[in-house]
Amino acid sequence: MQIASAPTGLIRKSLGTSALLVFSATASSPMAVLAGAIVATYASTGVTGTPLGFLVMAAALLFFSVGYLAMARYVSSAGVFYAALAAGFGRFWGVVAAPVVLLGYNAIQICLYGLLGAVASGSLGGAWWLWALVAWAAVALIGVLKSRISVGLLGAVLAVEVAVILLFILVSFANPAGGTVSFAPLSPGNLLVPGIGGVVAFCAASFVGYESAAVYSEESRSPQAVSRAAYSALILLGLLYALAAWALAVAVGPDRVVDESRDPASGLPFSILETHASPLLGSVATALVVTSVFAAMVSFHNSIARYAFSLGRERVLPAVFERIGRGGAPVAGSVLQSAVALPVILIFALTGADPVAIMFSWLSGVAAIAVLLMMAVTSLAAVAFFRKGGGSTESAWQRTVAPLIGAVLVGAALLTTLVNLSAVLGTPADSATKWLVPGAVALAVAVGLGWASVLRATRPEVLENVGQGQPRPLAVIEQDLVGRSL
């Protein structure tokens, strides 16, 4: 892989709304949510109002998105959370945020190796870690190639998995338990019960990744393309998850869905396809879980590489991370993410830890807490940014009202996740080990505080440049020079 000479930048105007939507939606791994999060939510919480929980969480994230995306029009950076805090609260706090974002996105990307390995091992045989290493090598390779290749791959996977989920929904509603479609799962009374905290935690984790459209703001055709993609991804995923969760309850019966979800022999949700459609569809759906998780790993890998690029360009990280390949991919950041993921996979393999109950659950818990924290704080940063005179024609709704509501709602989701960690992690309620998860996020905050303090004391010129985002005009590769826009 040839490396472009510095200075350089990401390829401008290379990603349109459809490409950004693909990156955002695949990061949330819809098939994995159907097969994993939805069934696990019913099983762990016993709450039959789970479908309504997905709609409530999507609504909360819509409020967050208003301020976040309005601010992203003016804070054009591949390290969007980091740059947003720098613009809203000051450059020092942007540096503090950087390790938290990198921890959260790395945690969600790496935890997926455990899930992919376990599903592939259960279907095809072999050790889970062997499949994880194969996936790691493929992600590492794709990560240093052109974005266009990633978009084509991820788009094909997303289209097929959405089609299968829609088929699952149609088959379930066409064959309701008892012969009647029940609306009980959409009743607020079935959500506002003990266990609602666990529902909120699982639902919040299911949406992590939709916000990543803004990570590609420097490569987007326009700020409007970023907003359209993020809103579209959130609405698409919110409706898809709620319908799928409702469909599962309809097919099994609201009075039985919790018990059936807790029974591994039930084969939910794909046993519904096998029973009412075709046995082959069950196998296809299982295979799609693997491809869906793989697509999510590629999407998060791309986001992490771009964050590293942004930090390298502004010298918060070494300058080598500013370097990109001839195809426009941030190669150094990509290699860094692969280098971080590999030893984690090997450690879990060598220790014999469960790839799902430990690797996936615990690291996804770290990711959910880190990203929800960044969302809540970023909503407040948007308010501060606009109050300092940022922006131009935004309404009071965009500047203040929606971001404040978003901060409260996302903050409540974060608090609920912390209170219900035992349900998320599958640990005893009195277990102290669960606090290792938020402890990792707290450590990342401490690292950020320490590094920001060092920069302020020894390299103030670096701190002064934090969050600037926009590439140097003469150092940017224009899409017209490298090929057709996506």
Tab-separated table of N, CA, C and O in Angstrom, residues 145-241:
chain	number	residue	atom	x	y	z
A	145	LEU	N	-8.328	0.054	2.148
A	145	LEU	CA	-8.735	0.224	0.760
A	145	LEU	C	-9.606	1.469	0.608
A	145	LEU	O	-9.931	2.152	1.567
A	146	LYS	N	-10.018	1.742	-0.620
A	146	LYS	CA	-10.840	2.912	-0.891
A	146	LYS	C	-12.192	2.809	-0.199
A	146	LYS	O	-12.745	1.732	-0.046
A	147	SER	N	-12.743	3.963	0.184
A	147	SER	CA	-14.059	4.002	0.809
A	147	SER	C	-15.119	3.408	-0.095
A	147	SER	O	-16.084	2.801	0.356
A	148	ARG	N	-14.969	3.564	-1.417
A	148	ARG	CA	-15.954	3.074	-2.359
A	148	ARG	C	-16.125	1.566	-2.245
A	148	ARG	O	-17.209	1.028	-2.373
A	149	ILE	N	-15.038	0.875	-1.998
A	149	ILE	CA	-15.110	-0.574	-1.846
A	149	ILE	C	-15.912	-0.917	-0.596
A	149	ILE	O	-16.764	-1.806	-0.599
A	150	SER	N	-15.672	-0.202	0.498
A	150	SER	CA	-16.401	-0.442	1.738
A	150	SER	C	-17.881	-0.175	1.556
A	150	SER	O	-18.725	-0.939	2.020
A	151	VAL	N	-18.226	0.911	0.882
A	151	VAL	CA	-19.629	1.257	0.693
A	151	VAL	C	-20.351	0.164	-0.101
A	151	VAL	O	-21.458	-0.247	0.252
A	152	GLY	N	-19.740	-0.323	-1.166
A	152	GLY	CA	-20.368	-1.365	-1.965
A	152	GLY	C	-20.610	-2.626	-1.165
A	152	GLY	O	-21.694	-3.230	-1.229
A	153	LEU	N	-19.622	-3.039	-0.400
A	153	LEU	CA	-19.740	-4.240	0.416
A	153	LEU	C	-20.810	-4.068	1.486
A	153	LEU	O	-21.705	-4.913	1.640
A	154	LEU	N	-20.726	-2.972	2.230
A	154	LEU	CA	-21.658	-2.753	3.321
A	154	LEU	C	-23.079	-2.540	2.802
A	154	LEU	O	-24.055	-3.000	3.421
A	155	GLY	N	-23.214	-1.849	1.680
A	155	GLY	CA	-24.538	-1.608	1.126
A	155	GLY	C	-25.240	-2.891	0.721
A	155	GLY	O	-26.446	-3.059	0.962
A	156	ALA	N	-24.504	-3.816	0.128
A	156	ALA	CA	-25.092	-5.095	-0.274
A	156	ALA	C	-25.545	-5.891	0.946
A	156	ALA	O	-26.648	-6.463	0.968
A	157	VAL	N	-24.716	-5.914	1.969
A	157	VAL	CA	-25.064	-6.634	3.197
A	157	VAL	C	-26.296	-6.016	3.845
A	157	VAL	O	-27.232	-6.716	4.271
A	158	LEU	N	-26.324	-4.674	3.936
A	158	LEU	CA	-27.448	-3.988	4.577
A	158	LEU	C	-28.753	-4.267	3.836
A	158	LEU	O	-29.789	-4.537	4.474
A	159	ALA	N	-28.714	-4.218	2.519
A	159	ALA	CA	-29.933	-4.445	1.736
A	159	ALA	C	-30.510	-5.836	1.988
A	159	ALA	O	-31.724	-5.999	2.167
A	160	VAL	N	-29.648	-6.836	2.023
A	160	VAL	CA	-30.119	-8.210	2.220
A	160	VAL	C	-30.653	-8.402	3.630
A	160	VAL	O	-31.720	-9.018	3.830
A	161	GLU	N	-29.966	-7.879	4.630
A	161	GLU	CA	-30.429	-8.111	5.997
A	161	GLU	C	-31.728	-7.360	6.284
A	161	GLU	O	-32.605	-7.888	6.984
A	162	VAL	N	-31.887	-6.162	5.746
A	162	VAL	CA	-33.163	-5.456	5.922
A	162	VAL	C	-34.290	-6.238	5.254
A	162	VAL	O	-35.392	-6.352	5.807
A	163	ALA	N	-34.022	-6.798	4.083
A	163	ALA	CA	-35.035	-7.592	3.388
A	163	ALA	C	-35.451	-8.810	4.218
A	163	ALA	O	-36.643	-9.133	4.310
A	164	VAL	N	-34.493	-9.477	4.825
A	164	VAL	CA	-34.807	-10.656	5.641
A	164	VAL	C	-35.574	-10.263	6.895
A	164	VAL	O	-36.522	-10.952	7.314
A	165	ILE	N	-35.192	-9.146	7.518
A	165	ILE	CA	-35.917	-8.690	8.709
A	165	ILE	C	-37.357	-8.338	8.348
A	165	ILE	O	-38.297	-8.669	9.084
A	166	LEU	N	-37.548	-7.673	7.224
A	166	LEU	CA	-38.909	-7.350	6.778
A	166	LEU	C	-39.709	-8.622	6.497
A	166	LEU	O	-40.906	-8.700	6.811
A	167	LEU	N	-39.052	-9.632	5.927
A	167	LEU	CA	-39.715	-10.906	5.697
A	167	LEU	C	-40.103	-11.546	7.020
A	167	LEU	O	-41.213	-12.086	7.161
A	168	PHE	N	-39.220	-11.489	8.003
A	168	PHE	CA	-39.522	-12.005	9.341
A	168	PHE	C	-40.743	-11.308	9.919
A	168	PHE	O	-41.640	-11.943	10.505
A	169	ILE	N	-40.804	-9.994	9.744
A	169	ILE	CA	-41.936	-9.225	10.265
A	169	ILE	C	-43.232	-9.639	9.579
A	169	ILE	O	-44.260	-9.879	10.238
A	170	LEU	N	-43.199	-9.755	8.264
A	170	LEU	CA	-44.396	-10.133	7.511
A	170	LEU	C	-44.869	-11.540	7.870
A	170	LEU	O	-46.072	-11.780	8.072
A	171	VAL	N	-43.934	-12.488	7.956
A	171	VAL	CA	-44.288	-13.870	8.303
A	171	VAL	C	-44.892	-13.931	9.700
A	171	VAL	O	-45.873	-14.650	9.942
A	172	SER	N	-44.332	-13.155	10.631
A	172	SER	CA	-44.824	-13.168	12.013
A	172	SER	C	-46.238	-12.620	12.102
A	172	SER	O	-47.115	-13.199	12.769
A	173	PHE	N	-46.507	-11.510	11.428
A	173	PHE	CA	-47.844	-10.929	11.479
A	173	PHE	C	-48.860	-11.755	10.692
A	173	PHE	O	-50.062	-11.709	10.984
A	174	ALA	N	-48.376	-12.497	9.698
A	174	ALA	CA	-49.276	-13.363	8.935
A	174	ALA	C	-49.633	-14.631	9.692
A	174	ALA	O	-50.610	-15.317	9.346
A	175	ASN	N	-48.862	-14.943	10.737
A	175	ASN	CA	-49.094	-16.169	11.509
A	175	ASN	C	-49.078	-15.861	13.011
A	175	ASN	O	-48.249	-16.387	13.762
A	176	PRO	N	-49.983	-15.022	13.472
A	176	PRO	CA	-49.966	-14.631	14.888
A	176	PRO	C	-50.392	-15.775	15.800
A	176	PRO	O	-51.218	-16.610	15.425
A	177	ALA	N	-49.816	-15.826	16.960
A	177	ALA	CA	-50.217	-16.827	17.957
A	177	ALA	C	-51.678	-16.581	18.348
A	177	ALA	O	-52.080	-15.440	18.594
A	178	GLY	N	-52.456	-17.633	18.370
A	178	GLY	CA	-53.864	-17.500	18.702
A	178	GLY	C	-54.721	-16.970	17.575
A	178	GLY	O	-55.921	-16.750	17.759
A	179	GLY	N	-54.093	-16.701	16.423
A	179	GLY	CA	-54.861	-16.244	15.267
A	179	GLY	C	-55.170	-14.766	15.239
A	179	GLY	O	-55.832	-14.279	14.314
A	180	THR	N	-54.707	-14.001	16.231
A	180	THR	CA	-55.007	-12.563	16.301
A	180	THR	C	-53.742	-11.771	16.600
A	180	THR	O	-52.954	-12.152	17.476
A	181	VAL	N	-53.551	-10.668	15.888
A	181	VAL	CA	-52.418	-9.785	16.152
A	181	VAL	C	-52.674	-9.002	17.438
A	181	VAL	O	-53.692	-8.299	17.561
A	182	SER	N	-51.777	-9.145	18.397
A	182	SER	CA	-51.929	-8.476	19.683
A	182	SER	C	-51.207	-7.128	19.676
A	182	SER	O	-50.064	-7.019	19.213
A	183	PHE	N	-51.871	-6.100	20.213
A	183	PHE	CA	-51.273	-4.770	20.343
A	183	PHE	C	-50.753	-4.535	21.761
A	183	PHE	O	-50.297	-3.434	22.081
A	184	ALA	N	-50.810	-5.548	22.591
A	184	ALA	CA	-50.367	-5.408	23.976
A	184	ALA	C	-48.907	-4.963	24.097
A	184	ALA	O	-48.580	-4.166	24.987
A	185	PRO	N	-47.976	-5.436	23.224
A	185	PRO	CA	-46.581	-4.994	23.353
A	185	PRO	C	-46.378	-3.496	23.132
A	185	PRO	O	-45.329	-2.960	23.497
A	186	LEU	N	-47.371	-2.816	22.546
A	186	LEU	CA	-47.266	-1.374	22.315
A	186	LEU	C	-47.961	-0.563	23.402
A	186	LEU	O	-48.015	0.665	23.332
A	187	SER	N	-48.477	-1.231	24.414
A	187	SER	CA	-49.172	-0.547	25.503
A	187	SER	C	-48.171	0.033	26.501
A	187	SER	O	-47.283	-0.682	26.977
A	188	PRO	N	-48.290	1.315	26.831
A	188	PRO	CA	-47.375	1.900	27.826
A	188	PRO	C	-47.392	1.155	29.149
A	188	PRO	O	-46.373	1.081	29.844
A	189	GLY	N	-48.540	0.590	29.506
A	189	GLY	CA	-48.629	-0.141	30.762
A	189	GLY	C	-47.741	-1.368	30.812
A	189	GLY	O	-47.350	-1.814	31.900
A	190	ASN	N	-47.415	-1.924	29.649
A	190	ASN	CA	-46.528	-3.086	29.611
A	190	ASN	C	-45.056	-2.703	29.527
A	190	ASN	O	-44.192	-3.585	29.533
A	191	LEU	N	-44.769	-1.400	29.410
A	191	LEU	CA	-43.382	-0.923	29.439
A	191	LEU	C	-43.036	-0.311	30.785
A	191	LEU	O	-41.928	-0.497	31.295
A	192	LEU	N	-44.006	0.390	31.377
A	192	LEU	CA	-43.762	1.074	32.646
A	192	LEU	C	-43.930	0.097	33.807
A	192	LEU	O	-44.835	0.214	34.638
A	193	VAL	N	-43.045	-0.874	33.871
A	193	VAL	CA	-43.069	-1.916	34.893
A	193	VAL	C	-41.645	-2.142	35.390
A	193	VAL	O	-40.689	-1.663	34.772
A	194	PRO	N	-41.470	-2.848	36.507
A	194	PRO	CA	-40.105	-3.195	36.922
A	194	PRO	C	-39.388	-3.930	35.793
A	194	PRO	O	-39.940	-4.828	35.169
A	195	GLY	N	-38.177	-3.525	35.522
A	195	GLY	CA	-37.443	-4.093	34.404
A	195	GLY	C	-37.296	-3.120	33.257
A	195	GLY	O	-36.536	-3.359	32.308
A	196	ILE	N	-38.001	-1.966	33.333
A	196	ILE	CA	-37.910	-0.979	32.264
A	196	ILE	C	-36.486	-0.458	32.100
A	196	ILE	O	-36.056	-0.124	30.994
A	197	GLY	N	-35.733	-0.410	33.215
A	197	GLY	CA	-34.351	0.060	33.138
A	197	GLY	C	-33.512	-0.807	32.220
A	197	GLY	O	-32.703	-0.307	31.428
A	198	GLY	N	-33.705	-2.116	32.315
A	198	GLY	CA	-32.967	-3.016	31.441
A	198	GLY	C	-33.351	-2.843	29.987
A	198	GLY	O	-32.508	-2.922	29.085
A	199	VAL	N	-34.640	-2.574	29.733
A	199	VAL	CA	-35.100	-2.340	28.360
A	199	VAL	C	-34.407	-1.117	27.783
A	199	VAL	O	-33.911	-1.138	26.649
A	200	VAL	N	-34.376	-0.040	28.564
A	200	VAL	CA	-33.716	1.183	28.100
A	200	VAL	C	-32.244	0.923	27.786
A	200	VAL	O	-31.719	1.374	26.761
A	201	ALA	N	-31.574	0.174	28.652
A	201	ALA	CA	-30.147	-0.107	28.454
A	201	ALA	C	-29.913	-0.893	27.169
A	201	ALA	O	-29.033	-0.548	26.364
A	202	PHE	N	-30.686	-1.941	26.957
A	202	PHE	CA	-30.515	-2.757	25.747
A	202	PHE	C	-30.878	-1.966	24.489
A	202	PHE	O	-30.201	-2.066	23.461
A	203	CYS	N	-31.959	-1.192	24.567
A	203	CYS	CA	-32.383	-0.414	23.401
A	203	CYS	C	-31.353	0.649	23.050
A	203	CYS	O	-31.050	0.877	21.871
A	204	ALA	N	-30.800	1.307	24.055
A	204	ALA	CA	-29.784	2.335	23.807
A	204	ALA	C	-28.569	1.734	23.116
A	204	ALA	O	-28.035	2.304	22.150
A	205	ALA	N	-28.124	0.573	23.591
A	205	ALA	CA	-26.957	-0.075	22.982
A	205	ALA	C	-27.227	-0.470	21.531
A	205	ALA	O	-26.310	-0.460	20.701
A	206	SER	N	-28.487	-0.771	21.209
A	206	SER	CA	-28.828	-1.210	19.856
A	206	SER	C	-28.675	-0.102	18.819
A	206	SER	O	-28.528	-0.376	17.627
A	207	PHE	N	-28.738	1.162	19.258
A	207	PHE	CA	-28.658	2.281	18.313
A	207	PHE	C	-27.244	2.832	18.150
A	207	PHE	O	-27.013	3.687	17.288
A	208	VAL	N	-26.311	2.376	18.984
A	208	VAL	CA	-24.945	2.910	18.897
A	208	VAL	C	-24.395	2.709	17.488
A	208	VAL	O	-24.417	1.603	16.949
A	209	GLY	N	-23.934	3.782	16.884
A	209	GLY	CA	-23.383	3.722	15.532
A	209	GLY	C	-24.143	4.570	14.537
A	209	GLY	O	-23.572	5.044	13.555
A	210	TYR	N	-25.457	4.790	14.789
A	210	TYR	CA	-26.228	5.573	13.817
A	210	TYR	C	-25.664	6.979	13.673
A	210	TYR	O	-25.769	7.614	12.611
A	211	GLU	N	-25.057	7.489	14.757
A	211	GLU	CA	-24.550	8.866	14.763
A	211	GLU	C	-23.254	9.035	13.982
A	211	GLU	O	-22.750	10.151	13.815
A	212	SER	N	-22.697	7.925	13.473
A	212	SER	CA	-21.376	7.987	12.838
A	212	SER	C	-21.373	8.665	11.474
A	212	SER	O	-20.314	8.892	10.904
A	213	ALA	N	-22.546	9.031	10.945
A	213	ALA	CA	-22.568	9.756	9.663
A	213	ALA	C	-21.733	11.025	9.747
A	213	ALA	O	-21.032	11.394	8.786
A	214	ALA	N	-21.770	11.698	10.895
A	214	ALA	CA	-21.041	12.959	11.047
A	214	ALA	C	-19.524	12.756	11.054
A	214	ALA	O	-18.776	13.713	10.823
A	215	VAL	N	-19.074	11.535	11.316
A	215	VAL	CA	-17.634	11.256	11.274
A	215	VAL	C	-17.090	11.475	9.861
A	215	VAL	O	-15.921	11.805	9.676
A	216	TYR	N	-17.966	11.325	8.883
A	216	TYR	CA	-17.560	11.455	7.474
A	216	TYR	C	-17.867	12.847	6.918
A	216	TYR	O	-17.936	13.029	5.702
A	217	SER	N	-18.045	13.833	7.794
A	217	SER	CA	-18.462	15.158	7.346
A	217	SER	C	-17.468	15.790	6.377
A	217	SER	O	-17.858	16.500	5.450
A	218	GLU	N	-16.181	15.549	6.569
A	218	GLU	CA	-15.178	16.132	5.671
A	218	GLU	C	-15.227	15.500	4.285
A	218	GLU	O	-14.778	16.099	3.304
A	219	GLU	N	-15.765	14.282	4.203
A	219	GLU	CA	-15.828	13.576	2.927
A	219	GLU	C	-17.212	13.651	2.286
A	219	GLU	O	-17.420	13.147	1.185
A	220	SER	N	-18.166	14.255	2.985
A	220	SER	CA	-19.537	14.293	2.485
A	220	SER	C	-19.694	15.337	1.391
A	220	SER	O	-18.928	16.297	1.304
A	221	ARG	N	-20.703	15.155	0.578
A	221	ARG	CA	-20.989	16.132	-0.478
A	221	ARG	C	-21.444	17.460	0.104
A	221	ARG	O	-21.191	18.520	-0.456
A	222	SER	N	-22.141	17.397	1.246
A	222	SER	CA	-22.648	18.611	1.872
A	222	SER	C	-23.049	18.308	3.303
A	222	SER	O	-23.284	17.146	3.660
A	223	PRO	N	-23.168	19.344	4.148
A	223	PRO	CA	-23.665	19.113	5.509
A	223	PRO	C	-25.073	18.519	5.497
A	223	PRO	O	-25.430	17.749	6.389
A	224	GLN	N	-25.862	18.876	4.491
A	224	GLN	CA	-27.224	18.341	4.412
A	224	GLN	C	-27.216	16.832	4.201
A	224	GLN	O	-28.091	16.120	4.697
A	225	ALA	N	-26.213	16.336	3.455
A	225	ALA	CA	-26.116	14.893	3.234
A	225	ALA	C	-25.888	14.163	4.550
A	225	ALA	O	-26.451	13.083	4.788
A	226	VAL	N	-25.067	14.743	5.437
A	226	VAL	CA	-24.815	14.142	6.745
A	226	VAL	C	-26.100	14.090	7.562
A	226	VAL	O	-26.445	13.059	8.149
A	227	SER	N	-26.825	15.212	7.591
A	227	SER	CA	-28.065	15.259	8.372
A	227	SER	C	-29.102	14.279	7.835
A	227	SER	O	-29.741	13.551	8.607
A	228	ARG	N	-29.266	14.266	6.516
A	228	ARG	CA	-30.251	13.343	5.932
A	228	ARG	C	-29.913	11.893	6.257
A	228	ARG	O	-30.800	11.093	6.573
A	229	ALA	N	-28.630	11.545	6.179
A	229	ALA	CA	-28.217	10.167	6.436
A	229	ALA	C	-28.452	9.778	7.895
A	229	ALA	O	-28.962	8.693	8.182
A	230	ALA	N	-28.070	10.654	8.818
A	230	ALA	CA	-28.214	10.335	10.242
A	230	ALA	C	-29.683	10.210	10.640
A	230	ALA	O	-30.074	9.264	11.331
A	231	TYR	N	-30.505	11.179	10.214
A	231	TYR	CA	-31.925	11.098	10.532
A	231	TYR	C	-32.562	9.867	9.890
A	231	TYR	O	-33.369	9.165	10.516
A	232	SER	N	-32.208	9.594	8.654
A	232	SER	CA	-32.777	8.430	7.951
A	232	SER	C	-32.388	7.135	8.650
A	232	SER	O	-33.218	6.230	8.806
A	233	ALA	N	-31.109	7.028	9.061
A	233	ALA	CA	-30.655	5.820	9.744
A	233	ALA	C	-31.397	5.626	11.058
A	233	ALA	O	-31.847	4.514	11.381
A	234	LEU	N	-31.559	6.708	11.822
A	234	LEU	CA	-32.237	6.603	13.117
A	234	LEU	C	-33.698	6.198	12.949
A	234	LEU	O	-34.194	5.309	13.651
A	235	ILE	N	-34.388	6.830	12.005
A	235	ILE	CA	-35.802	6.505	11.786
A	235	ILE	C	-35.953	5.085	11.252
A	235	ILE	O	-36.823	4.321	11.695
A	236	LEU	N	-35.103	4.718	10.282
A	236	LEU	CA	-35.146	3.363	9.734
A	236	LEU	C	-34.927	2.322	10.819
A	236	LEU	O	-35.704	1.363	10.958
A	237	LEU	N	-33.880	2.502	11.614
A	237	LEU	CA	-33.564	1.520	12.647
A	237	LEU	C	-34.625	1.497	13.741
A	237	LEU	O	-35.006	0.421	14.229
A	238	GLY	N	-35.105	2.667	14.142
A	238	GLY	CA	-36.125	2.714	15.182
A	238	GLY	C	-37.377	1.947	14.793
A	238	GLY	O	-37.913	1.142	15.569
A	239	LEU	N	-37.862	2.186	13.573
A	239	LEU	CA	-39.057	1.491	13.107
A	239	LEU	C	-38.799	0.004	12.903
A	239	LEU	O	-39.631	-0.844	13.268
A	240	LEU	N	-37.640	-0.324	12.341
A	240	LEU	CA	-37.317	-1.723	12.069
A	240	LEU	C	-37.208	-2.518	13.369
A	240	LEU	O	-37.765	-3.626	13.481
A	241	TYR	N	-36.518	-1.968	14.362
A	241	TYR	CA	-36.351	-2.674	15.633
A	241	TYR	C	-37.687	-2.825	16.360
A	241	TYR	O	-37.992	-3.889	16.919
